[in-house]
Amino acid sequence: MKQTEFLNTVLPFKDKLFRMAKRLLVSTEEAEDATQEILIKLWSKKNMMDSYNNVEAFAMTMTKNFCLDRLKSKQAGNLKLVHSNYTDSSTSLQGQLEAKDSIDWVERIMAELPEQQKMVLQLRDVEQYEYDEIEKLLDMKPTAIRVALSRARKTVREKLMEKHNYGIA
């Protein structure tokens, strides 16, 4: 596989690898490093890529495993979730502040979720993966995915409503 073929194969999902890494790791810098490491590993396996049914799923699995290994290592300092895809220029400053505050709370709540629920929620609701893709990526049964997703959504919803209704964290 030549460099251009490799780039044409990998570049379309490079941002997804980064977002997954960012969701699981400490910071943007850590996620960038992880993404770069995964791309290097993929490049070293470029001659075997044709044997994989789904290169994107393989890369996402590599990213997940690399990030979880990184978190288990001594480098697992402060986990911070940052997801900044939300922008809405039509709302007032007050509305923007409230929306940002809600997003911050969702990120904090997601940080407290068990690892499996956090990853299922990230893949399904943020990355918009289909259930069968998540099943392959995480090696989970469809019912386990639906249960984990339901529990994660319920926890986020309850804690966010508690925060909005009572002002309690």
N, C-alpha and C. Protein backbone atom coordinates (compact mmCIF):
# COMPACT_ATOMS: atom_id res chain seq x y z
N MET A 1 0.86 -1.18 0.00
CA MET A 1 0.00 0.00 0.00
C MET A 1 0.90 1.24 0.00
N LYS A 2 0.63 2.11 -0.90
CA LYS A 2 1.41 3.34 -1.01
C LYS A 2 0.85 4.40 -0.06
N GLN A 3 1.60 5.47 0.12
CA GLN A 3 1.23 6.53 1.05
C GLN A 3 -0.12 7.16 0.69
N THR A 4 -0.36 7.41 -0.59
CA THR A 4 -1.63 8.05 -0.97
C THR A 4 -2.81 7.14 -0.69
N GLU A 5 -2.65 5.83 -0.95
CA GLU A 5 -3.73 4.88 -0.64
C GLU A 5 -4.00 4.86 0.87
N PHE A 6 -2.91 4.85 1.63
CA PHE A 6 -3.04 4.84 3.09
C PHE A 6 -3.79 6.09 3.57
N LEU A 7 -3.38 7.24 3.07
CA LEU A 7 -4.03 8.49 3.47
C LEU A 7 -5.50 8.52 3.06
N ASN A 8 -5.80 8.02 1.88
CA ASN A 8 -7.19 7.98 1.43
C ASN A 8 -8.03 7.04 2.29
N THR A 9 -7.42 6.02 2.83
CA THR A 9 -8.13 5.07 3.68
C THR A 9 -8.32 5.63 5.09
N VAL A 10 -7.29 6.24 5.65
CA VAL A 10 -7.27 6.61 7.07
C VAL A 10 -7.80 8.02 7.35
N LEU A 11 -7.52 8.97 6.49
CA LEU A 11 -7.91 10.36 6.78
C LEU A 11 -9.41 10.57 7.00
N PRO A 12 -10.30 9.86 6.31
CA PRO A 12 -11.73 10.11 6.56
C PRO A 12 -12.19 9.86 8.00
N PHE A 13 -11.52 8.99 8.73
CA PHE A 13 -11.96 8.72 10.10
C PHE A 13 -10.94 9.15 11.16
N LYS A 14 -9.94 9.91 10.77
CA LYS A 14 -8.93 10.37 11.72
C LYS A 14 -9.55 11.21 12.84
N ASP A 15 -10.50 12.06 12.50
CA ASP A 15 -11.14 12.91 13.52
C ASP A 15 -11.94 12.08 14.52
N LYS A 16 -12.55 11.00 14.07
CA LYS A 16 -13.29 10.12 14.98
C LYS A 16 -12.33 9.47 15.97
N LEU A 17 -11.15 9.09 15.49
CA LEU A 17 -10.14 8.52 16.39
C LEU A 17 -9.77 9.55 17.46
N PHE A 18 -9.57 10.78 17.03
CA PHE A 18 -9.21 11.84 17.96
C PHE A 18 -10.31 12.07 18.99
N ARG A 19 -11.57 12.13 18.54
CA ARG A 19 -12.67 12.38 19.48
C ARG A 19 -12.81 11.25 20.49
N MET A 20 -12.63 10.02 20.03
CA MET A 20 -12.69 8.89 20.95
C MET A 20 -11.55 9.00 21.98
N ALA A 21 -10.36 9.31 21.51
CA ALA A 21 -9.21 9.44 22.40
C ALA A 21 -9.42 10.60 23.37
N LYS A 22 -9.98 11.68 22.87
CA LYS A 22 -10.21 12.85 23.72
C LYS A 22 -11.24 12.56 24.80
N ARG A 23 -12.24 11.76 24.46
CA ARG A 23 -13.28 11.40 25.41
C ARG A 23 -12.70 10.55 26.54
N LEU A 24 -11.72 9.74 26.22
CA LEU A 24 -11.20 8.80 27.20
C LEU A 24 -9.97 9.30 27.96
N LEU A 25 -9.23 10.23 27.37
CA LEU A 25 -7.96 10.64 27.98
C LEU A 25 -8.04 11.97 28.71
N VAL A 26 -6.91 12.38 29.22
CA VAL A 26 -6.82 13.53 30.10
C VAL A 26 -7.05 14.86 29.39
N SER A 27 -6.44 15.05 28.24
CA SER A 27 -6.45 16.37 27.63
C SER A 27 -6.39 16.28 26.12
N THR A 28 -6.50 17.42 25.50
CA THR A 28 -6.39 17.50 24.05
C THR A 28 -5.02 17.02 23.60
N GLU A 29 -3.99 17.42 24.33
CA GLU A 29 -2.63 17.01 23.97
C GLU A 29 -2.48 15.50 24.05
N GLU A 30 -3.01 14.90 25.11
CA GLU A 30 -2.97 13.44 25.26
C GLU A 30 -3.70 12.77 24.10
N ALA A 31 -4.85 13.30 23.74
CA ALA A 31 -5.64 12.73 22.64
C ALA A 31 -4.89 12.86 21.32
N GLU A 32 -4.24 14.00 21.11
CA GLU A 32 -3.46 14.18 19.88
C GLU A 32 -2.32 13.17 19.83
N ASP A 33 -1.63 12.99 20.96
CA ASP A 33 -0.55 12.01 21.02
C ASP A 33 -1.06 10.60 20.74
N ALA A 34 -2.19 10.26 21.35
CA ALA A 34 -2.77 8.93 21.15
C ALA A 34 -3.15 8.72 19.69
N THR A 35 -3.76 9.73 19.08
CA THR A 35 -4.16 9.63 17.67
C THR A 35 -2.93 9.43 16.79
N GLN A 36 -1.89 10.18 17.09
CA GLN A 36 -0.65 10.05 16.32
C GLN A 36 -0.05 8.65 16.48
N GLU A 37 -0.06 8.14 17.69
CA GLU A 37 0.44 6.78 17.93
C GLU A 37 -0.36 5.75 17.14
N ILE A 38 -1.66 5.90 17.13
CA ILE A 38 -2.51 4.96 16.39
C ILE A 38 -2.23 5.05 14.89
N LEU A 39 -2.06 6.26 14.39
CA LEU A 39 -1.76 6.42 12.96
C LEU A 39 -0.41 5.78 12.62
N ILE A 40 0.56 5.90 13.51
CA ILE A 40 1.86 5.27 13.29
C ILE A 40 1.71 3.75 13.28
N LYS A 41 0.92 3.23 14.23
CA LYS A 41 0.69 1.78 14.27
C LYS A 41 -0.02 1.31 13.01
N LEU A 42 -0.99 2.09 12.55
CA LEU A 42 -1.69 1.73 11.31
C LEU A 42 -0.73 1.74 10.12
N TRP A 43 0.16 2.73 10.08
CA TRP A 43 1.12 2.81 8.99
C TRP A 43 2.02 1.58 9.01
N SER A 44 2.42 1.15 10.20
CA SER A 44 3.28 -0.03 10.29
C SER A 44 2.55 -1.30 9.85
N LYS A 45 1.21 -1.29 9.89
CA LYS A 45 0.41 -2.44 9.47
C LYS A 45 -0.22 -2.22 8.09
N LYS A 46 0.30 -1.25 7.35
CA LYS A 46 -0.33 -0.87 6.07
C LYS A 46 -0.41 -2.02 5.08
N ASN A 47 0.54 -2.95 5.12
CA ASN A 47 0.52 -4.06 4.17
C ASN A 47 -0.53 -5.10 4.51
N MET A 48 -1.02 -5.09 5.75
CA MET A 48 -2.04 -6.05 6.17
C MET A 48 -3.44 -5.46 6.14
N MET A 49 -3.58 -4.18 5.79
CA MET A 49 -4.88 -3.51 5.85
C MET A 49 -5.93 -4.13 4.95
N ASP A 50 -5.50 -4.69 3.85
CA ASP A 50 -6.46 -5.30 2.93
C ASP A 50 -7.15 -6.51 3.55
N SER A 51 -6.53 -7.11 4.54
CA SER A 51 -7.12 -8.29 5.17
C SER A 51 -8.20 -7.93 6.20
N TYR A 52 -8.30 -6.68 6.58
CA TYR A 52 -9.31 -6.26 7.56
C TYR A 52 -10.62 -5.94 6.85
N ASN A 53 -11.72 -6.42 7.41
CA ASN A 53 -13.03 -6.14 6.82
C ASN A 53 -13.36 -4.66 6.91
N ASN A 54 -13.07 -4.05 8.07
CA ASN A 54 -13.41 -2.66 8.30
C ASN A 54 -12.23 -1.98 8.99
N VAL A 55 -11.46 -1.23 8.25
CA VAL A 55 -10.26 -0.58 8.78
C VAL A 55 -10.63 0.43 9.85
N GLU A 56 -11.75 1.13 9.65
CA GLU A 56 -12.19 2.12 10.64
C GLU A 56 -12.49 1.46 11.98
N ALA A 57 -13.21 0.37 11.95
CA ALA A 57 -13.53 -0.34 13.20
C ALA A 57 -12.26 -0.85 13.86
N PHE A 58 -11.33 -1.36 13.07
CA PHE A 58 -10.05 -1.82 13.60
C PHE A 58 -9.31 -0.67 14.27
N ALA A 59 -9.28 0.49 13.61
CA ALA A 59 -8.59 1.66 14.17
C ALA A 59 -9.27 2.17 15.43
N MET A 60 -10.60 2.16 15.45
CA MET A 60 -11.32 2.59 16.65
C MET A 60 -11.04 1.64 17.81
N THR A 61 -10.98 0.35 17.54
CA THR A 61 -10.66 -0.62 18.59
C THR A 61 -9.25 -0.40 19.09
N MET A 62 -8.31 -0.15 18.17
CA MET A 62 -6.94 0.14 18.58
C MET A 62 -6.89 1.39 19.46
N THR A 63 -7.64 2.41 19.09
CA THR A 63 -7.68 3.66 19.85
C THR A 63 -8.24 3.41 21.24
N LYS A 64 -9.35 2.70 21.31
CA LYS A 64 -9.97 2.39 22.60
C LYS A 64 -8.98 1.66 23.50
N ASN A 65 -8.35 0.61 22.97
CA ASN A 65 -7.41 -0.17 23.77
C ASN A 65 -6.19 0.64 24.19
N PHE A 66 -5.67 1.44 23.27
CA PHE A 66 -4.51 2.27 23.59
C PHE A 66 -4.85 3.26 24.70
N CYS A 67 -6.00 3.89 24.60
CA CYS A 67 -6.41 4.89 25.60
C CYS A 67 -6.66 4.23 26.96
N LEU A 68 -7.30 3.08 26.96
CA LEU A 68 -7.53 2.39 28.23
C LEU A 68 -6.22 1.96 28.87
N ASP A 69 -5.27 1.51 28.06
CA ASP A 69 -3.95 1.17 28.59
C ASP A 69 -3.27 2.41 29.16
N ARG A 70 -3.42 3.52 28.47
CA ARG A 70 -2.83 4.78 28.91
C ARG A 70 -3.43 5.21 30.26
N LEU A 71 -4.75 5.06 30.39
CA LEU A 71 -5.41 5.42 31.63
C LEU A 71 -4.98 4.53 32.79
N LYS A 72 -4.71 3.27 32.51
CA LYS A 72 -4.28 2.35 33.56
C LYS A 72 -2.84 2.61 33.98
N SER A 73 -2.07 3.22 33.11
CA SER A 73 -0.66 3.47 33.41
C SER A 73 -0.53 4.63 34.39
N LYS A 74 0.68 4.91 34.76
CA LYS A 74 0.94 5.99 35.72
C LYS A 74 0.60 7.37 35.18
N GLN A 75 0.40 7.47 33.88
CA GLN A 75 0.13 8.77 33.26
C GLN A 75 -1.33 9.18 33.37
N ALA A 76 -2.13 8.38 34.05
CA ALA A 76 -3.56 8.67 34.14
C ALA A 76 -3.83 9.70 35.21
N GLY A 77 -3.53 10.92 34.93
CA GLY A 77 -3.71 12.01 35.90
C GLY A 77 -5.16 12.43 36.01
N ASN A 78 -5.45 13.62 35.64
CA ASN A 78 -6.81 14.16 35.77
C ASN A 78 -7.58 13.95 34.48
N LEU A 79 -8.66 13.22 34.58
CA LEU A 79 -9.51 13.00 33.42
C LEU A 79 -10.40 14.21 33.21
N LYS A 80 -10.33 14.78 32.01
CA LYS A 80 -11.14 15.96 31.74
C LYS A 80 -11.83 15.76 30.40
N LEU A 81 -13.13 15.85 30.41
CA LEU A 81 -13.89 15.70 29.18
C LEU A 81 -14.16 17.07 28.59
N VAL A 82 -13.87 17.22 27.32
CA VAL A 82 -14.16 18.47 26.65
C VAL A 82 -14.75 18.12 25.30
N HIS A 83 -15.92 18.61 25.05
CA HIS A 83 -16.54 18.38 23.76
C HIS A 83 -17.10 19.72 23.31
N SER A 84 -16.50 20.31 22.29
CA SER A 84 -16.84 21.68 21.92
C SER A 84 -17.49 21.77 20.55
N ASN A 85 -18.30 20.80 20.19
CA ASN A 85 -18.97 20.86 18.90
C ASN A 85 -20.22 21.72 18.94
N TYR A 86 -20.61 22.23 20.10
CA TYR A 86 -21.85 22.96 20.21
C TYR A 86 -21.63 24.45 19.99
N THR A 87 -22.24 25.00 18.97
CA THR A 87 -22.24 26.45 18.76
C THR A 87 -23.61 26.85 18.25
N ASP A 88 -24.13 27.93 18.76
CA ASP A 88 -25.41 28.44 18.31
C ASP A 88 -25.36 29.96 18.44
N SER A 89 -25.15 30.63 17.32
CA SER A 89 -24.95 32.08 17.35
C SER A 89 -26.26 32.85 17.44
N SER A 90 -27.40 32.20 17.32
CA SER A 90 -28.67 32.90 17.30
C SER A 90 -29.23 33.16 18.70
N THR A 91 -28.65 32.59 19.74
CA THR A 91 -29.18 32.78 21.08
C THR A 91 -28.52 33.96 21.77
N SER A 92 -29.16 34.41 22.82
CA SER A 92 -28.63 35.54 23.57
C SER A 92 -27.40 35.10 24.36
N LEU A 93 -26.70 36.06 24.92
CA LEU A 93 -25.52 35.76 25.73
C LEU A 93 -25.93 34.91 26.93
N GLN A 94 -27.05 35.24 27.55
CA GLN A 94 -27.55 34.46 28.68
C GLN A 94 -27.83 33.02 28.26
N GLY A 95 -28.47 32.86 27.12
CA GLY A 95 -28.77 31.53 26.61
C GLY A 95 -27.51 30.74 26.30
N GLN A 96 -26.51 31.43 25.73
CA GLN A 96 -25.24 30.78 25.43
C GLN A 96 -24.55 30.31 26.71
N LEU A 97 -24.58 31.16 27.73
CA LEU A 97 -23.96 30.78 29.00
C LEU A 97 -24.66 29.59 29.63
N GLU A 98 -25.99 29.59 29.58
CA GLU A 98 -26.75 28.47 30.13
C GLU A 98 -26.47 27.19 29.36
N ALA A 99 -26.40 27.28 28.03
CA ALA A 99 -26.11 26.11 27.21
C ALA A 99 -24.71 25.58 27.51
N LYS A 100 -23.75 26.47 27.62
CA LYS A 100 -22.38 26.05 27.94
C LYS A 100 -22.33 25.41 29.32
N ASP A 101 -23.06 25.98 30.26
CA ASP A 101 -23.10 25.41 31.60
C ASP A 101 -23.71 24.00 31.57
N SER A 102 -24.77 23.83 30.81
CA SER A 102 -25.39 22.50 30.69
C SER A 102 -24.43 21.50 30.06
N ILE A 103 -23.72 21.91 29.02
CA ILE A 103 -22.74 21.03 28.38
C ILE A 103 -21.64 20.67 29.37
N ASP A 104 -21.17 21.65 30.13
CA ASP A 104 -20.15 21.38 31.15
C ASP A 104 -20.64 20.35 32.16
N TRP A 105 -21.90 20.48 32.58
CA TRP A 105 -22.46 19.53 33.54
C TRP A 105 -22.60 18.14 32.93
N VAL A 106 -23.02 18.07 31.68
CA VAL A 106 -23.13 16.77 31.01
C VAL A 106 -21.75 16.11 30.95
N GLU A 107 -20.73 16.89 30.62
CA GLU A 107 -19.37 16.36 30.55
C GLU A 107 -18.90 15.85 31.92
N ARG A 108 -19.20 16.59 32.97
CA ARG A 108 -18.83 16.16 34.32
C ARG A 108 -19.55 14.87 34.70
N ILE A 109 -20.83 14.82 34.37
CA ILE A 109 -21.62 13.63 34.69
C ILE A 109 -21.09 12.43 33.90
N MET A 110 -20.80 12.65 32.61
CA MET A 110 -20.26 11.57 31.79
C MET A 110 -18.92 11.07 32.33
N ALA A 111 -18.13 11.96 32.89
CA ALA A 111 -16.83 11.57 33.44
C ALA A 111 -16.99 10.60 34.59
N GLU A 112 -18.11 10.66 35.29
CA GLU A 112 -18.35 9.81 36.45
C GLU A 112 -18.97 8.47 36.07
N LEU A 113 -19.39 8.33 34.83
CA LEU A 113 -20.01 7.07 34.38
C LEU A 113 -18.97 5.95 34.34
N PRO A 114 -19.43 4.71 34.51
CA PRO A 114 -18.52 3.59 34.31
C PRO A 114 -17.97 3.61 32.88
N GLU A 115 -16.78 3.09 32.68
CA GLU A 115 -16.07 3.14 31.40
C GLU A 115 -16.93 2.63 30.24
N GLN A 116 -17.59 1.51 30.43
CA GLN A 116 -18.39 0.92 29.36
C GLN A 116 -19.55 1.83 28.96
N GLN A 117 -20.26 2.38 29.95
CA GLN A 117 -21.37 3.28 29.66
C GLN A 117 -20.87 4.54 28.96
N LYS A 118 -19.73 5.06 29.43
CA LYS A 118 -19.16 6.27 28.83
C LYS A 118 -18.84 6.03 27.36
N MET A 119 -18.24 4.88 27.04
CA MET A 119 -17.86 4.61 25.66
C MET A 119 -19.08 4.37 24.78
N VAL A 120 -20.07 3.66 25.28
CA VAL A 120 -21.29 3.42 24.49
C VAL A 120 -22.00 4.75 24.22
N LEU A 121 -22.12 5.59 25.24
CA LEU A 121 -22.76 6.90 25.08
C LEU A 121 -21.99 7.75 24.08
N GLN A 122 -20.67 7.76 24.17
CA GLN A 122 -19.83 8.52 23.25
C GLN A 122 -20.03 8.04 21.81
N LEU A 123 -19.95 6.74 21.62
CA LEU A 123 -20.05 6.20 20.26
C LEU A 123 -21.44 6.39 19.66
N ARG A 124 -22.48 6.18 20.44
CA ARG A 124 -23.85 6.24 19.90
C ARG A 124 -24.35 7.68 19.78
N ASP A 125 -24.27 8.45 20.87
CA ASP A 125 -24.90 9.77 20.87
C ASP A 125 -24.00 10.89 20.35
N VAL A 126 -22.70 10.76 20.51
CA VAL A 126 -21.80 11.81 20.04
C VAL A 126 -21.28 11.49 18.64
N GLU A 127 -20.75 10.28 18.48
CA GLU A 127 -20.17 9.90 17.19
C GLU A 127 -21.21 9.39 16.20
N GLN A 128 -22.44 9.10 16.66
CA GLN A 128 -23.54 8.67 15.80
C GLN A 128 -23.28 7.31 15.12
N TYR A 129 -22.60 6.40 15.82
CA TYR A 129 -22.40 5.06 15.30
C TYR A 129 -23.70 4.28 15.42
N GLU A 130 -23.89 3.32 14.52
CA GLU A 130 -25.03 2.41 14.57
C GLU A 130 -24.75 1.34 15.61
N TYR A 131 -25.80 0.68 16.08
CA TYR A 131 -25.65 -0.34 17.12
C TYR A 131 -24.75 -1.49 16.67
N ASP A 132 -24.89 -1.92 15.41
CA ASP A 132 -24.06 -3.04 14.95
C ASP A 132 -22.58 -2.66 14.88
N GLU A 133 -22.29 -1.39 14.59
CA GLU A 133 -20.90 -0.93 14.58
C GLU A 133 -20.34 -0.90 16.00
N ILE A 134 -21.14 -0.44 16.94
CA ILE A 134 -20.71 -0.41 18.35
C ILE A 134 -20.49 -1.84 18.84
N GLU A 135 -21.35 -2.74 18.42
CA GLU A 135 -21.23 -4.15 18.80
C GLU A 135 -19.87 -4.70 18.39
N LYS A 136 -19.45 -4.38 17.18
CA LYS A 136 -18.16 -4.86 16.68
C LYS A 136 -17.00 -4.15 17.38
N LEU A 137 -17.12 -2.84 17.56
CA LEU A 137 -16.04 -2.07 18.18
C LEU A 137 -15.76 -2.48 19.62
N LEU A 138 -16.82 -2.64 20.39
CA LEU A 138 -16.66 -2.91 21.81
C LEU A 138 -16.80 -4.38 22.16
N ASP A 139 -17.09 -5.20 21.15
CA ASP A 139 -17.26 -6.64 21.36
C ASP A 139 -18.30 -6.91 22.45
N MET A 140 -19.46 -6.29 22.26
CA MET A 140 -20.57 -6.43 23.21
C MET A 140 -21.79 -6.97 22.47
N LYS A 141 -22.68 -7.59 23.22
CA LYS A 141 -23.95 -8.06 22.65
C LYS A 141 -24.90 -6.88 22.49
N PRO A 142 -25.80 -6.93 21.52
CA PRO A 142 -26.73 -5.80 21.29
C PRO A 142 -27.54 -5.43 22.53
N THR A 143 -28.00 -6.42 23.27
CA THR A 143 -28.78 -6.10 24.47
C THR A 143 -27.92 -5.41 25.52
N ALA A 144 -26.67 -5.81 25.64
CA ALA A 144 -25.77 -5.16 26.60
C ALA A 144 -25.50 -3.71 26.21
N ILE A 145 -25.41 -3.46 24.91
CA ILE A 145 -25.21 -2.09 24.43
C ILE A 145 -26.42 -1.24 24.77
N ARG A 146 -27.60 -1.75 24.48
CA ARG A 146 -28.83 -0.99 24.75
C ARG A 146 -29.01 -0.73 26.25
N VAL A 147 -28.69 -1.72 27.07
CA VAL A 147 -28.81 -1.55 28.52
C VAL A 147 -27.81 -0.51 29.01
N ALA A 148 -26.55 -0.61 28.57
CA ALA A 148 -25.53 0.36 28.99
C ALA A 148 -25.89 1.77 28.54
N LEU A 149 -26.38 1.89 27.31
CA LEU A 149 -26.77 3.19 26.78
C LEU A 149 -27.95 3.76 27.56
N SER A 150 -28.93 2.92 27.84
CA SER A 150 -30.11 3.35 28.60
C SER A 150 -29.71 3.82 30.00
N ARG A 151 -28.87 3.05 30.65
CA ARG A 151 -28.42 3.42 32.01
C ARG A 151 -27.61 4.71 31.99
N ALA A 152 -26.75 4.85 30.99
CA ALA A 152 -25.93 6.07 30.89
C ALA A 152 -26.82 7.29 30.66
N ARG A 153 -27.76 7.17 29.72
CA ARG A 153 -28.66 8.29 29.44
C ARG A 153 -29.50 8.63 30.67
N LYS A 154 -29.98 7.61 31.36
CA LYS A 154 -30.80 7.83 32.55
C LYS A 154 -30.00 8.55 33.63
N THR A 155 -28.77 8.13 33.85
CA THR A 155 -27.91 8.77 34.85
C THR A 155 -27.66 10.22 34.49
N VAL A 156 -27.32 10.47 33.23
CA VAL A 156 -27.05 11.85 32.79
C VAL A 156 -28.32 12.69 32.95
N ARG A 157 -29.46 12.15 32.51
CA ARG A 157 -30.72 12.89 32.61
C ARG A 157 -31.08 13.21 34.06
N GLU A 158 -30.99 12.21 34.94
CA GLU A 158 -31.36 12.42 36.34
C GLU A 158 -30.46 13.44 37.03
N LYS A 159 -29.16 13.30 36.82
CA LYS A 159 -28.23 14.22 37.48
C LYS A 159 -28.34 15.63 36.92
N LEU A 160 -28.60 15.75 35.62
CA LEU A 160 -28.75 17.07 35.02
C LEU A 160 -30.06 17.72 35.50
N MET A 161 -31.13 16.93 35.59
CA MET A 161 -32.40 17.48 36.11
C MET A 161 -32.25 17.88 37.57
N GLU A 162 -31.54 17.08 38.33
CA GLU A 162 -31.28 17.41 39.74
C GLU A 162 -30.54 18.74 39.83
N LYS A 163 -29.56 18.92 38.97
CA LYS A 163 -28.78 20.17 38.97
C LYS A 163 -29.66 21.35 38.60
N HIS A 164 -30.47 21.20 37.55
CA HIS A 164 -31.31 22.31 37.12
C HIS A 164 -32.44 22.60 38.10
N ASN A 165 -33.00 21.57 38.70
CA ASN A 165 -34.12 21.78 39.61
C ASN A 165 -33.71 22.25 40.99
N TYR A 166 -32.55 21.78 41.45
CA TYR A 166 -32.17 22.08 42.83
C TYR A 166 -30.86 22.84 42.95
N GLY A 167 -30.11 22.92 41.87
CA GLY A 167 -28.83 23.61 41.95
C GLY A 167 -27.80 22.82 42.72
N ILE A 168 -28.00 21.52 42.82
CA ILE A 168 -27.09 20.66 43.56
C ILE A 168 -26.25 19.88 42.55
N ALA A 169 -24.97 19.75 42.86
CA ALA A 169 -24.09 19.00 41.95
C ALA A 169 -24.09 17.54 42.32
